[in-house]
PDB file of C-alpha atoms in Angstrom:
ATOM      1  CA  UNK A   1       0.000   0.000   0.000  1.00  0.00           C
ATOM      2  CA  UNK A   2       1.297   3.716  -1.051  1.00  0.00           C
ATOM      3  CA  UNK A   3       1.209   6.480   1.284  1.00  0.00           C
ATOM      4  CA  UNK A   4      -2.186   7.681  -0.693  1.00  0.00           C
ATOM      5  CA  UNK A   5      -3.691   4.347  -0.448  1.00  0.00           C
ATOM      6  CA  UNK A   6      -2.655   4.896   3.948  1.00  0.00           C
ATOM      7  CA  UNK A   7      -3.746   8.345   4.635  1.00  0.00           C
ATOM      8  CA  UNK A   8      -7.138   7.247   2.838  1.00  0.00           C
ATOM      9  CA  UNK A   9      -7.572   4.434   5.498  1.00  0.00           C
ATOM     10  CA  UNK A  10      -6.452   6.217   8.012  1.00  0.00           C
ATOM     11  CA  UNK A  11      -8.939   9.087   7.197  1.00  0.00           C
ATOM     12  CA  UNK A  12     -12.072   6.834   6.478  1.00  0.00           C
ATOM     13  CA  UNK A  13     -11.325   5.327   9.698  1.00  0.00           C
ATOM     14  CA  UNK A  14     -10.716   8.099  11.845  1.00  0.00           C
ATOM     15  CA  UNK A  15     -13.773   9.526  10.658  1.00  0.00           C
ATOM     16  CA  UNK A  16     -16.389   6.918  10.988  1.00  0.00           C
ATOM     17  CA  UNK A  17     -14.749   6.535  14.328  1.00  0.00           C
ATOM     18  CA  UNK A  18     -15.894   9.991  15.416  1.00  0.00           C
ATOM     19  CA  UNK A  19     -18.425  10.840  13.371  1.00  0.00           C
ATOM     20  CA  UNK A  20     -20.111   7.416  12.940  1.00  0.00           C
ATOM     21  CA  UNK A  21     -22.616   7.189  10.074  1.00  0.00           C
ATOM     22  CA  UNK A  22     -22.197  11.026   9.052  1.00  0.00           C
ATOM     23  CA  UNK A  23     -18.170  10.482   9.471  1.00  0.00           C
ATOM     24  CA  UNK A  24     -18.547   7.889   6.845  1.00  0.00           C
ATOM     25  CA  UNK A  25     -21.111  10.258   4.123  1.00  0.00           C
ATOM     26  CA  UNK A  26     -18.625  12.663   4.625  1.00  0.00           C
ATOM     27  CA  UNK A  27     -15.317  10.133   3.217  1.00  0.00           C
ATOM     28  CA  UNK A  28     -18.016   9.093   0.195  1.00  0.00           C
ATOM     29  CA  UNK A  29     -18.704  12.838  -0.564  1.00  0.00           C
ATOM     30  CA  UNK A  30     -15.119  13.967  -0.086  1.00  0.00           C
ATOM     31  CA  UNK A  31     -14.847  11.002  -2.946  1.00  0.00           C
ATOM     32  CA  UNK A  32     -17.911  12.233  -5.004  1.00  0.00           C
ATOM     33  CA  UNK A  33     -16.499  16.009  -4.577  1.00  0.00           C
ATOM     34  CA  UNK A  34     -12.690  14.862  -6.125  1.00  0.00           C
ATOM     35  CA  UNK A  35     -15.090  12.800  -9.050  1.00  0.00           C
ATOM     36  CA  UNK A  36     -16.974  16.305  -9.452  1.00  0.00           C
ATOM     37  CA  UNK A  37     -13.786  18.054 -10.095  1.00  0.00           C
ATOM     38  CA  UNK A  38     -12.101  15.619 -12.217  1.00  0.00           C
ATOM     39  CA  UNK A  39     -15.226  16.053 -14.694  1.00  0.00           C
ATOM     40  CA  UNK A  40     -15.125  19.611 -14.260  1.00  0.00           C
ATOM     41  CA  UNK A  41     -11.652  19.928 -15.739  1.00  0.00           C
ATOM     42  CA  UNK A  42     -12.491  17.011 -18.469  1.00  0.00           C
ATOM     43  CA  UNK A  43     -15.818  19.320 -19.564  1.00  0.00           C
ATOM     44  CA  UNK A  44     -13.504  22.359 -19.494  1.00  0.00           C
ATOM     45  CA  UNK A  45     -11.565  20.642 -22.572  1.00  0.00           C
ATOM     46  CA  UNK A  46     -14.495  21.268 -24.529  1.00  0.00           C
ATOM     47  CA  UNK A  47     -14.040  24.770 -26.053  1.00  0.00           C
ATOM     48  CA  UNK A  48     -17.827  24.677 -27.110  1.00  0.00           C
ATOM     49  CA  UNK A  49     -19.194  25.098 -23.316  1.00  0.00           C
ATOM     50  CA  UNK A  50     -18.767  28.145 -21.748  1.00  0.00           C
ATOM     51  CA  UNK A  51     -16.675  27.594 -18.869  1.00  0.00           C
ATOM     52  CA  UNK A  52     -18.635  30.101 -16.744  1.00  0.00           C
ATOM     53  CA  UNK A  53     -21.817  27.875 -17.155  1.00  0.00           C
ATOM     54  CA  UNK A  54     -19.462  24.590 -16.225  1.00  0.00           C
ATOM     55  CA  UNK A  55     -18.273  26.024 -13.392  1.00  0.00           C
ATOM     56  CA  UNK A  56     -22.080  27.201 -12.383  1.00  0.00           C
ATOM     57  CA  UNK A  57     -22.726  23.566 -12.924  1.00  0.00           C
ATOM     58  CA  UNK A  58     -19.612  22.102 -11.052  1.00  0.00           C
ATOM     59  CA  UNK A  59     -20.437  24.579  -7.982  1.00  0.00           C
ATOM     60  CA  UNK A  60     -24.768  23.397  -7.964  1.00  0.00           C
ATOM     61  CA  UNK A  61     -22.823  19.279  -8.129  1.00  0.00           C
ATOM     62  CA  UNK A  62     -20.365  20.392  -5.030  1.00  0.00           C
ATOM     63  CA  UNK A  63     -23.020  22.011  -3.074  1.00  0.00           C
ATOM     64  CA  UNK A  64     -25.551  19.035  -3.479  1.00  0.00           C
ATOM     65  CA  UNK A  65     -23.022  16.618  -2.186  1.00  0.00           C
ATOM     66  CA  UNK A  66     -21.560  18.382   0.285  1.00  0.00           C
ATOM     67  CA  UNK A  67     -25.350  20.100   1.802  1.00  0.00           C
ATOM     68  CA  UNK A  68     -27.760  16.883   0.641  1.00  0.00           C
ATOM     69  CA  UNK A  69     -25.790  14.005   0.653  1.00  0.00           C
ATOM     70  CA  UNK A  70     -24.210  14.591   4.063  1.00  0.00           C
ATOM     71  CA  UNK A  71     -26.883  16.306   5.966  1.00  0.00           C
ATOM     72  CA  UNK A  72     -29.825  15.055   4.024  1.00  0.00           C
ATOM     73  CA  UNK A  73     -32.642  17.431   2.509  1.00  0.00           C
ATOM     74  CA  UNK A  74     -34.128  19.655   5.016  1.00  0.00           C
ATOM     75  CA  UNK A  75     -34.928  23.737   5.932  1.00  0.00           C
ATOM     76  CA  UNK A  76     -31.350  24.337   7.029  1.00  0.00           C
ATOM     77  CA  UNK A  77     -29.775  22.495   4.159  1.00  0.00           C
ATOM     78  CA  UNK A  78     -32.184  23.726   1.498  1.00  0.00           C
ATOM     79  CA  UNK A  79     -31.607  27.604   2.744  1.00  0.00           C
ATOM     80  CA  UNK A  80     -27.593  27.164   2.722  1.00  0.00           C
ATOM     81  CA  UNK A  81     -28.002  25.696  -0.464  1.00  0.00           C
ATOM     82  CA  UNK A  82     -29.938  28.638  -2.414  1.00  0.00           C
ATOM     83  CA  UNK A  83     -27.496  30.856  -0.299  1.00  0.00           C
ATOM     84  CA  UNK A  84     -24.393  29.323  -1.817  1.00  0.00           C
ATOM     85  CA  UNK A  85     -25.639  28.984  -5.456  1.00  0.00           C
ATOM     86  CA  UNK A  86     -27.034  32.854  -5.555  1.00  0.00           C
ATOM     87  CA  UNK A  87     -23.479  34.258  -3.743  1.00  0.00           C
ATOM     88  CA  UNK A  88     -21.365  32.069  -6.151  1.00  0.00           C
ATOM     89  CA  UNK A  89     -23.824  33.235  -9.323  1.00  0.00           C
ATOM     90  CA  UNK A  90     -22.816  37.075  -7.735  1.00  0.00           C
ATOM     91  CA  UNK A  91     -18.985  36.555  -7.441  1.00  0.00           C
ATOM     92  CA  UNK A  92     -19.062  34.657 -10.545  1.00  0.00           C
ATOM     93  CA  UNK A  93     -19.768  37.888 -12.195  1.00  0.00           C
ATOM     94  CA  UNK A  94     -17.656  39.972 -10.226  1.00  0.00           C
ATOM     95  CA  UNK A  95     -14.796  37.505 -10.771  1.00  0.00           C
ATOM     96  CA  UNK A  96     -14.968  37.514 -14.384  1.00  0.00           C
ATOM     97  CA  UNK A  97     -14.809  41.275 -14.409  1.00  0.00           C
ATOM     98  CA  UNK A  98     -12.101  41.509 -12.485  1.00  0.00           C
ATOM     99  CA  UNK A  99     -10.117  39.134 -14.048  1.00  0.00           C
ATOM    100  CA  UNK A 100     -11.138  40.640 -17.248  1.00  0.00           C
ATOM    101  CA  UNK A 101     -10.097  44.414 -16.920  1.00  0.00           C
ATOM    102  CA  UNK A 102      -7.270  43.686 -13.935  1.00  0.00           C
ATOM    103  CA  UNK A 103      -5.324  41.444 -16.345  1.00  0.00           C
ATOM    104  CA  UNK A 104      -4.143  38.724 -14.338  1.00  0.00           C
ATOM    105  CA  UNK A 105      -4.931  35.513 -16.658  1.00  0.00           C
ATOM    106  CA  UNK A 106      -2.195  33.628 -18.499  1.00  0.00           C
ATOM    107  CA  UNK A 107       1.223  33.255 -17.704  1.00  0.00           C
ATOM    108  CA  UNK A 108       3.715  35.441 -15.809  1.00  0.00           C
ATOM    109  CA  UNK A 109       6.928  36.234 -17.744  1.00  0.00           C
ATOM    110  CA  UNK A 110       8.916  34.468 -14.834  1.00  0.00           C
ATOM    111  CA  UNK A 111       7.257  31.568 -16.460  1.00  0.00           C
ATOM    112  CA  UNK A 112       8.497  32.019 -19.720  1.00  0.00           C
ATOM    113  CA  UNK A 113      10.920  29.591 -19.682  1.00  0.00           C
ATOM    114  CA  UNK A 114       8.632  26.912 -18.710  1.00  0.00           C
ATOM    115  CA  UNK A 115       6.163  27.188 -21.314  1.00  0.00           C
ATOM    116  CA  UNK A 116       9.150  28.214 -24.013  1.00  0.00           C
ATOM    117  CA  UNK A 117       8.413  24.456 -25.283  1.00  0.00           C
ATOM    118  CA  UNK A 118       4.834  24.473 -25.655  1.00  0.00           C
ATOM    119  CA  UNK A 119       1.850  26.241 -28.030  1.00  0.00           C
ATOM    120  CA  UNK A 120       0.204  28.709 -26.180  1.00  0.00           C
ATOM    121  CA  UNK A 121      -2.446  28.315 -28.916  1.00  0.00           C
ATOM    122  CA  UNK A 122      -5.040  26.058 -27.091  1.00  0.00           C
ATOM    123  CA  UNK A 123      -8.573  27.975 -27.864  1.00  0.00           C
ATOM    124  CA  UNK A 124      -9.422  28.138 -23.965  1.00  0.00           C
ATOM    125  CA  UNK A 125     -10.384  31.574 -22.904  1.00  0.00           C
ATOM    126  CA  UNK A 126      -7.640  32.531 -19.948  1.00  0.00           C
ATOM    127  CA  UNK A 127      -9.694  35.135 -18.338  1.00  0.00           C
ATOM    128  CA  UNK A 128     -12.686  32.190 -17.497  1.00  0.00           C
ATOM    129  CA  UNK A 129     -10.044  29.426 -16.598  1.00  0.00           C
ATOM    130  CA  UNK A 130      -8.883  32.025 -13.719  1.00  0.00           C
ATOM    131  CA  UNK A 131     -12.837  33.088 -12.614  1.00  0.00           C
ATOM    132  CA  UNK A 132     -13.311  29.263 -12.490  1.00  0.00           C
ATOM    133  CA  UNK A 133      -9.813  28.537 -10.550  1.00  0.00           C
ATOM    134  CA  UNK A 134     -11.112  31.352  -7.968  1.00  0.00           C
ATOM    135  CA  UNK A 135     -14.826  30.104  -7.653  1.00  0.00           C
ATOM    136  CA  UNK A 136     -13.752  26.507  -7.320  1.00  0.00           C
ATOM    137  CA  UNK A 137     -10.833  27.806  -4.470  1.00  0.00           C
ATOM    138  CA  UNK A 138     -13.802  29.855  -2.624  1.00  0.00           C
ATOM    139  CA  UNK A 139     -16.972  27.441  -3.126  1.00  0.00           C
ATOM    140  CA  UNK A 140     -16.207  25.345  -0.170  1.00  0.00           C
ATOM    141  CA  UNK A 141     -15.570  28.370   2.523  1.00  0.00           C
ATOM    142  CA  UNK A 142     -18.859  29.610   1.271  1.00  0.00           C
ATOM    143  CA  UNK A 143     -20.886  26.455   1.812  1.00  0.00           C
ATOM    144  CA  UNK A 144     -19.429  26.233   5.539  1.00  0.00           C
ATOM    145  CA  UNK A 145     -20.515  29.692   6.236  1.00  0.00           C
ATOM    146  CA  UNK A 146     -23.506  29.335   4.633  1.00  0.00           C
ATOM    147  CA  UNK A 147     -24.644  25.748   6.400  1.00  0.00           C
ATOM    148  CA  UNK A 148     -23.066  27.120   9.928  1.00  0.00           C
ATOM    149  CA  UNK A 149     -25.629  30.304  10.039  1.00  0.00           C
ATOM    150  CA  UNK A 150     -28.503  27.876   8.617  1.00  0.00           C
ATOM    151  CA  UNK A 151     -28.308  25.804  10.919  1.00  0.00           C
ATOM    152  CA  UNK A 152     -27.568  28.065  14.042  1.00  0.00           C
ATOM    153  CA  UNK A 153     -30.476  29.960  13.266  1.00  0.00           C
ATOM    154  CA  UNK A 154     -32.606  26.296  12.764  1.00  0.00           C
ATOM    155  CA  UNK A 155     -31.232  25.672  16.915  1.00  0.00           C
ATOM    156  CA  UNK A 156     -31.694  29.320  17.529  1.00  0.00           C
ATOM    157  CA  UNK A 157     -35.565  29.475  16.257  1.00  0.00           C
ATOM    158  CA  UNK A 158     -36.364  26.273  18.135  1.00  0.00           C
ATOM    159  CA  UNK A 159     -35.121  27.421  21.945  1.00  0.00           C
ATOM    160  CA  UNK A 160     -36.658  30.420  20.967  1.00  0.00           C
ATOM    161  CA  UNK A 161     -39.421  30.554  19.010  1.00  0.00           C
ATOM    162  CA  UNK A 162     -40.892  34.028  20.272  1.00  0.00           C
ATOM    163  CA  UNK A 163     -38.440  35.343  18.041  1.00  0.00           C
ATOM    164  CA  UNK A 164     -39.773  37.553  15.119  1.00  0.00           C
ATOM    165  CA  UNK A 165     -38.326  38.065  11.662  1.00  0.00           C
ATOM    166  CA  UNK A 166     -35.649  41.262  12.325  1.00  0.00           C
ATOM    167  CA  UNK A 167     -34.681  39.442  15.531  1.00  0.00           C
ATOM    168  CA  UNK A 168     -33.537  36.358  13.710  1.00  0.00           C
ATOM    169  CA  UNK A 169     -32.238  37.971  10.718  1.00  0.00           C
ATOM    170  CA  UNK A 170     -29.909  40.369  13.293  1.00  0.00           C
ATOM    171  CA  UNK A 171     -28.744  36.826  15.028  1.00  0.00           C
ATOM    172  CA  UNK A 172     -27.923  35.900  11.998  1.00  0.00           C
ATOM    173  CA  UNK A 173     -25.700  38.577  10.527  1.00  0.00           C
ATOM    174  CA  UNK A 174     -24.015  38.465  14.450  1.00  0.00           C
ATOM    175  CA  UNK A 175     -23.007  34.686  14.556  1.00  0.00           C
ATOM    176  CA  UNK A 176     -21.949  35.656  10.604  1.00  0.00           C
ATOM    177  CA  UNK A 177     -19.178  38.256  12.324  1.00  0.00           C
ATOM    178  CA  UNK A 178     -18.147  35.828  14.529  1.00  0.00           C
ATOM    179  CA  UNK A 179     -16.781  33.388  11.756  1.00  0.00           C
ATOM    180  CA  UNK A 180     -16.094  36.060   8.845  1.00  0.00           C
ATOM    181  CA  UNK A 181     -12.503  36.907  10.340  1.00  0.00           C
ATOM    182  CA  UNK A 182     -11.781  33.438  11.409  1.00  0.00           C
ATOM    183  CA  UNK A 183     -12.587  32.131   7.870  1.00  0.00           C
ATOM    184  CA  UNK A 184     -10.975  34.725   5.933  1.00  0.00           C
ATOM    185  CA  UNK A 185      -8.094  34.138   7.727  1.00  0.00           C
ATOM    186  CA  UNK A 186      -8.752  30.463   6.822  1.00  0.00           C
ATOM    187  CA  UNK A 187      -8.326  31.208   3.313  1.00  0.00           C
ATOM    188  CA  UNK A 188      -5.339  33.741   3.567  1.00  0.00           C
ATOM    189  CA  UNK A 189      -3.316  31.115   5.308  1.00  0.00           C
ATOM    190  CA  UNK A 190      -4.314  28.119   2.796  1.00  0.00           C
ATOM    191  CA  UNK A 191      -3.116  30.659   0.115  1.00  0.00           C
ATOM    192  CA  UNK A 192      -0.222  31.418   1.558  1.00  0.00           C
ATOM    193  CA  UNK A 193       0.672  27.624   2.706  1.00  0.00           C
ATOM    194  CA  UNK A 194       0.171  26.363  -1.121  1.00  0.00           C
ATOM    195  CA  UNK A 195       2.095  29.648  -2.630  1.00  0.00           C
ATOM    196  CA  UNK A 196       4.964  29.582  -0.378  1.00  0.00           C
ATOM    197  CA  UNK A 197       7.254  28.290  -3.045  1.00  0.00           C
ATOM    198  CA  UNK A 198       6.887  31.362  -4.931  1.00  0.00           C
ATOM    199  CA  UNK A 199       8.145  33.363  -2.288  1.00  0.00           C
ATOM    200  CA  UNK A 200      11.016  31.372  -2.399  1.00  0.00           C
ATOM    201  CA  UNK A 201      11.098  32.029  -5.994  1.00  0.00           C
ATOM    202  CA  UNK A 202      10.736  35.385  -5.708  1.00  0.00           C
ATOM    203  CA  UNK A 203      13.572  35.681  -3.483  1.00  0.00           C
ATOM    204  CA  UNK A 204      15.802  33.776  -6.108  1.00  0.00           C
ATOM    205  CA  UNK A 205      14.809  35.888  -8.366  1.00  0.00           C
ATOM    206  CA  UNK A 206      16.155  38.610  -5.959  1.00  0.00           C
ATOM    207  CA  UNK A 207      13.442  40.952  -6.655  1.00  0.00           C
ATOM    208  CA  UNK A 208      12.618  44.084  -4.347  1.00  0.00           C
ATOM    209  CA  UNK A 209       8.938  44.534  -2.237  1.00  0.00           C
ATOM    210  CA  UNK A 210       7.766  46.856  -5.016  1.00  0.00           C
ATOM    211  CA  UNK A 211       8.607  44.022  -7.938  1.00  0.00           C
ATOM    212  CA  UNK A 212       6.906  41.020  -5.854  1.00  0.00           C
ATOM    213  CA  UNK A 213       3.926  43.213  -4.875  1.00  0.00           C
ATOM    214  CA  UNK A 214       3.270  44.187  -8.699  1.00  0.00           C
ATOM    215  CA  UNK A 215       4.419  40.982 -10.535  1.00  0.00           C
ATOM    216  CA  UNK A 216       2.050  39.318 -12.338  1.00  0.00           C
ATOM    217  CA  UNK A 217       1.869  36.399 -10.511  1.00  0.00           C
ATOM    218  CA  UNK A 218       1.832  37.743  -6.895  1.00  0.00           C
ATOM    219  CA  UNK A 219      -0.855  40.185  -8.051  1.00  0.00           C
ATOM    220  CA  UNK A 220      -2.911  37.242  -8.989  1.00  0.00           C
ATOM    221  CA  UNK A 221      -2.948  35.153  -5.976  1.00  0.00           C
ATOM    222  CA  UNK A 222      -3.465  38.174  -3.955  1.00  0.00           C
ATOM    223  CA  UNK A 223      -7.160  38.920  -6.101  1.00  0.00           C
ATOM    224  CA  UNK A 224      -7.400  35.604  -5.664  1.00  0.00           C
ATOM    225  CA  UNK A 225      -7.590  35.585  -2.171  1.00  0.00           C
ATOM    226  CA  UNK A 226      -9.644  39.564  -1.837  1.00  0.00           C
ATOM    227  CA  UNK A 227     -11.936  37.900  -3.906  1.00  0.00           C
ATOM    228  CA  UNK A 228     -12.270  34.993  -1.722  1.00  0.00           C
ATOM    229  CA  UNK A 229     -13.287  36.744   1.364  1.00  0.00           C
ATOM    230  CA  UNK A 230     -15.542  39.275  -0.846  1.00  0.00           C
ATOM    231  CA  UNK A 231     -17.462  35.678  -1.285  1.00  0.00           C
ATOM    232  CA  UNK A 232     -17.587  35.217   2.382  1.00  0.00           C
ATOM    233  CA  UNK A 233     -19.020  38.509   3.388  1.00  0.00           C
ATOM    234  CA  UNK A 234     -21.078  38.531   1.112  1.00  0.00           C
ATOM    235  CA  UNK A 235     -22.732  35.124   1.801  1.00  0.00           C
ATOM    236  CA  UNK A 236     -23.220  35.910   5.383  1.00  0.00           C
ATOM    237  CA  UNK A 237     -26.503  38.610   4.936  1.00  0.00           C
ATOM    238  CA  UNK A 238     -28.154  36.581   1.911  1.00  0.00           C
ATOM    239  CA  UNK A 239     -27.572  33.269   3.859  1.00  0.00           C
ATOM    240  CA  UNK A 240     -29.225  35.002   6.759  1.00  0.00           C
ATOM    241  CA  UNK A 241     -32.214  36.562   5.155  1.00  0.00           C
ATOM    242  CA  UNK A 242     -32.930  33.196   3.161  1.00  0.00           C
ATOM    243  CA  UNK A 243     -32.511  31.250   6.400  1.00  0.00           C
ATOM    244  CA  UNK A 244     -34.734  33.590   8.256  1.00  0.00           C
ATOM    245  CA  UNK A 245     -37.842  33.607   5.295  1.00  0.00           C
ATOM    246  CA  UNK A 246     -37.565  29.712   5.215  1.00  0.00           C
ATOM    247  CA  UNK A 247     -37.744  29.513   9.055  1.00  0.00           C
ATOM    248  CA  UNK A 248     -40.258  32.009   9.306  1.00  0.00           C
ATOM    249  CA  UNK A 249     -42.503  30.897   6.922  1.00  0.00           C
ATOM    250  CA  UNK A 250     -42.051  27.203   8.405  1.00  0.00           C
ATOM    251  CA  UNK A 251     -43.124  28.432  12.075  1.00  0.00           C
ATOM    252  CA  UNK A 252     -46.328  30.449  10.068  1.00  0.00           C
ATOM    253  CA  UNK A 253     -47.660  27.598   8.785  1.00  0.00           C
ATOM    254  CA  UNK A 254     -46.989  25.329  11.495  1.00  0.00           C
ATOM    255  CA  UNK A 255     -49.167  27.699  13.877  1.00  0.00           C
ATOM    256  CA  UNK A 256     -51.918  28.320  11.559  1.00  0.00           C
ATOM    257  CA  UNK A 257     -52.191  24.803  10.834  1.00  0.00           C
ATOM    258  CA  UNK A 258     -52.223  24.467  15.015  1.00  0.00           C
TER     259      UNK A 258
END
């Protein structure tokens, strides 16, 4: 057995050992989500799709694993899922025009020598490959913040259930401040982790602060990761306000019908 093929058992066993029959769902849609991917990139190769609509498509796949399959159809996992999809449709469009007019897709010219060998010819629009690199980086951050307020506000609704409409919305945007720093920092550091070779690089390079901060490639990374956290805030108020009319219109009919 390869090291793969051990960190896989280990996983799938530390997993079902603490979280039991949801431990295991998770493994099998941590499997489904690398299948997802691997299709994603495959459809990509198809210069007929749009890769904005793939990705749309990839990100509605992700979130139905990761929201149905593991914690079942419900109100909480229903309202983080119409959350996710609208904030990813939003930063999809943001993204694009971003990337578009900030000029950040393609190659760097410190990779020039890399690519010196190869046809840069390929028919695949660079500005989408870099919206969908971003939306696929940021889609799983948004689902957590998006199924953490759902569900707090589900627990929240049923200790309380004198709570009104503004009441619940306000919890919601206040348990959202409590994780936006926390998970923005998440992404920052995960960032930073994966692209720490190209500090290293950049020091070989021996370039100055003022080269590295408007290089091509730092510059990148950097949007990469603004845009990232734009997705986060941003999911916090629309996953509260769909939580709270879902919720809300749940407790209305289940007192009328009373």
């Amino acid at each position: 057995m390869n090291a793969i093929g051990l960190l896989s058992v280990i996983l799938f066993t530390l997993m079902a050992f603490v979280g039991g029959r949801q431990g295991v769902r998770s493994f099998v849609a941590l499997l489904l989500n690398l299948l997802a991917v691997i299709l994603t990139v495959f459809f990509m190769l198809n210069t007929s799709i749009n890769l904005l609509i793939i990705t749309l498509i990839a990100c509605v796949l992700i979130s139905c694993i990761n929201l149905f399959f593991i914690n079942e159809i419900n109100d909480k996992t229903i309202a983080a899922f119409l959350a996710t999809i609208i904030t990813v449709t939003i930063l999809l469009l943001f993204i694009h025009l971003v990337t578009k007019y900030a000029l950040i897709q393609g190659f760097s010219e410190e990779e020039t020598d890399e690519i010196s060998g190869y046809s840069l010819y390929i028919g695949i629009d660079f500005v989408k490959i870099v919206t969908s690199v971003i939306i696929m980086s940021t889609i799983g951050a948004i689902m957590d913040v998006a199924i953490s307020i759902s569900s707090s506000l589900h627990h929240l609704l049923r200790l309380n259930p004198l709570l009104n409409k503004k009441e619940l919305f306000q919890s919601g945007l206040n348990i959202g401040r409590d994780i936006l720093g926390t998970d923005a920092n998440t992404i920052f550091f995960a960032f930073f982790g994966g692209y720490l070779g190209l500090l290293i690089w950049f020091k070989d390079l021996e370039y100055s602060f003022g080269e590295i901060v408007n290089s091509k490639v730092f510059s990148g990374e950097m949007m990469t990761i603004f845009c990232a956290g734009i997705g986060i805030a941003l999911i916090i108020p629309i996953s509260s306000w769909i939580s709270t009319f879902i919720l809300m219109r749940d407790k209305e009919k289940s007192t009328s019908n009373n």
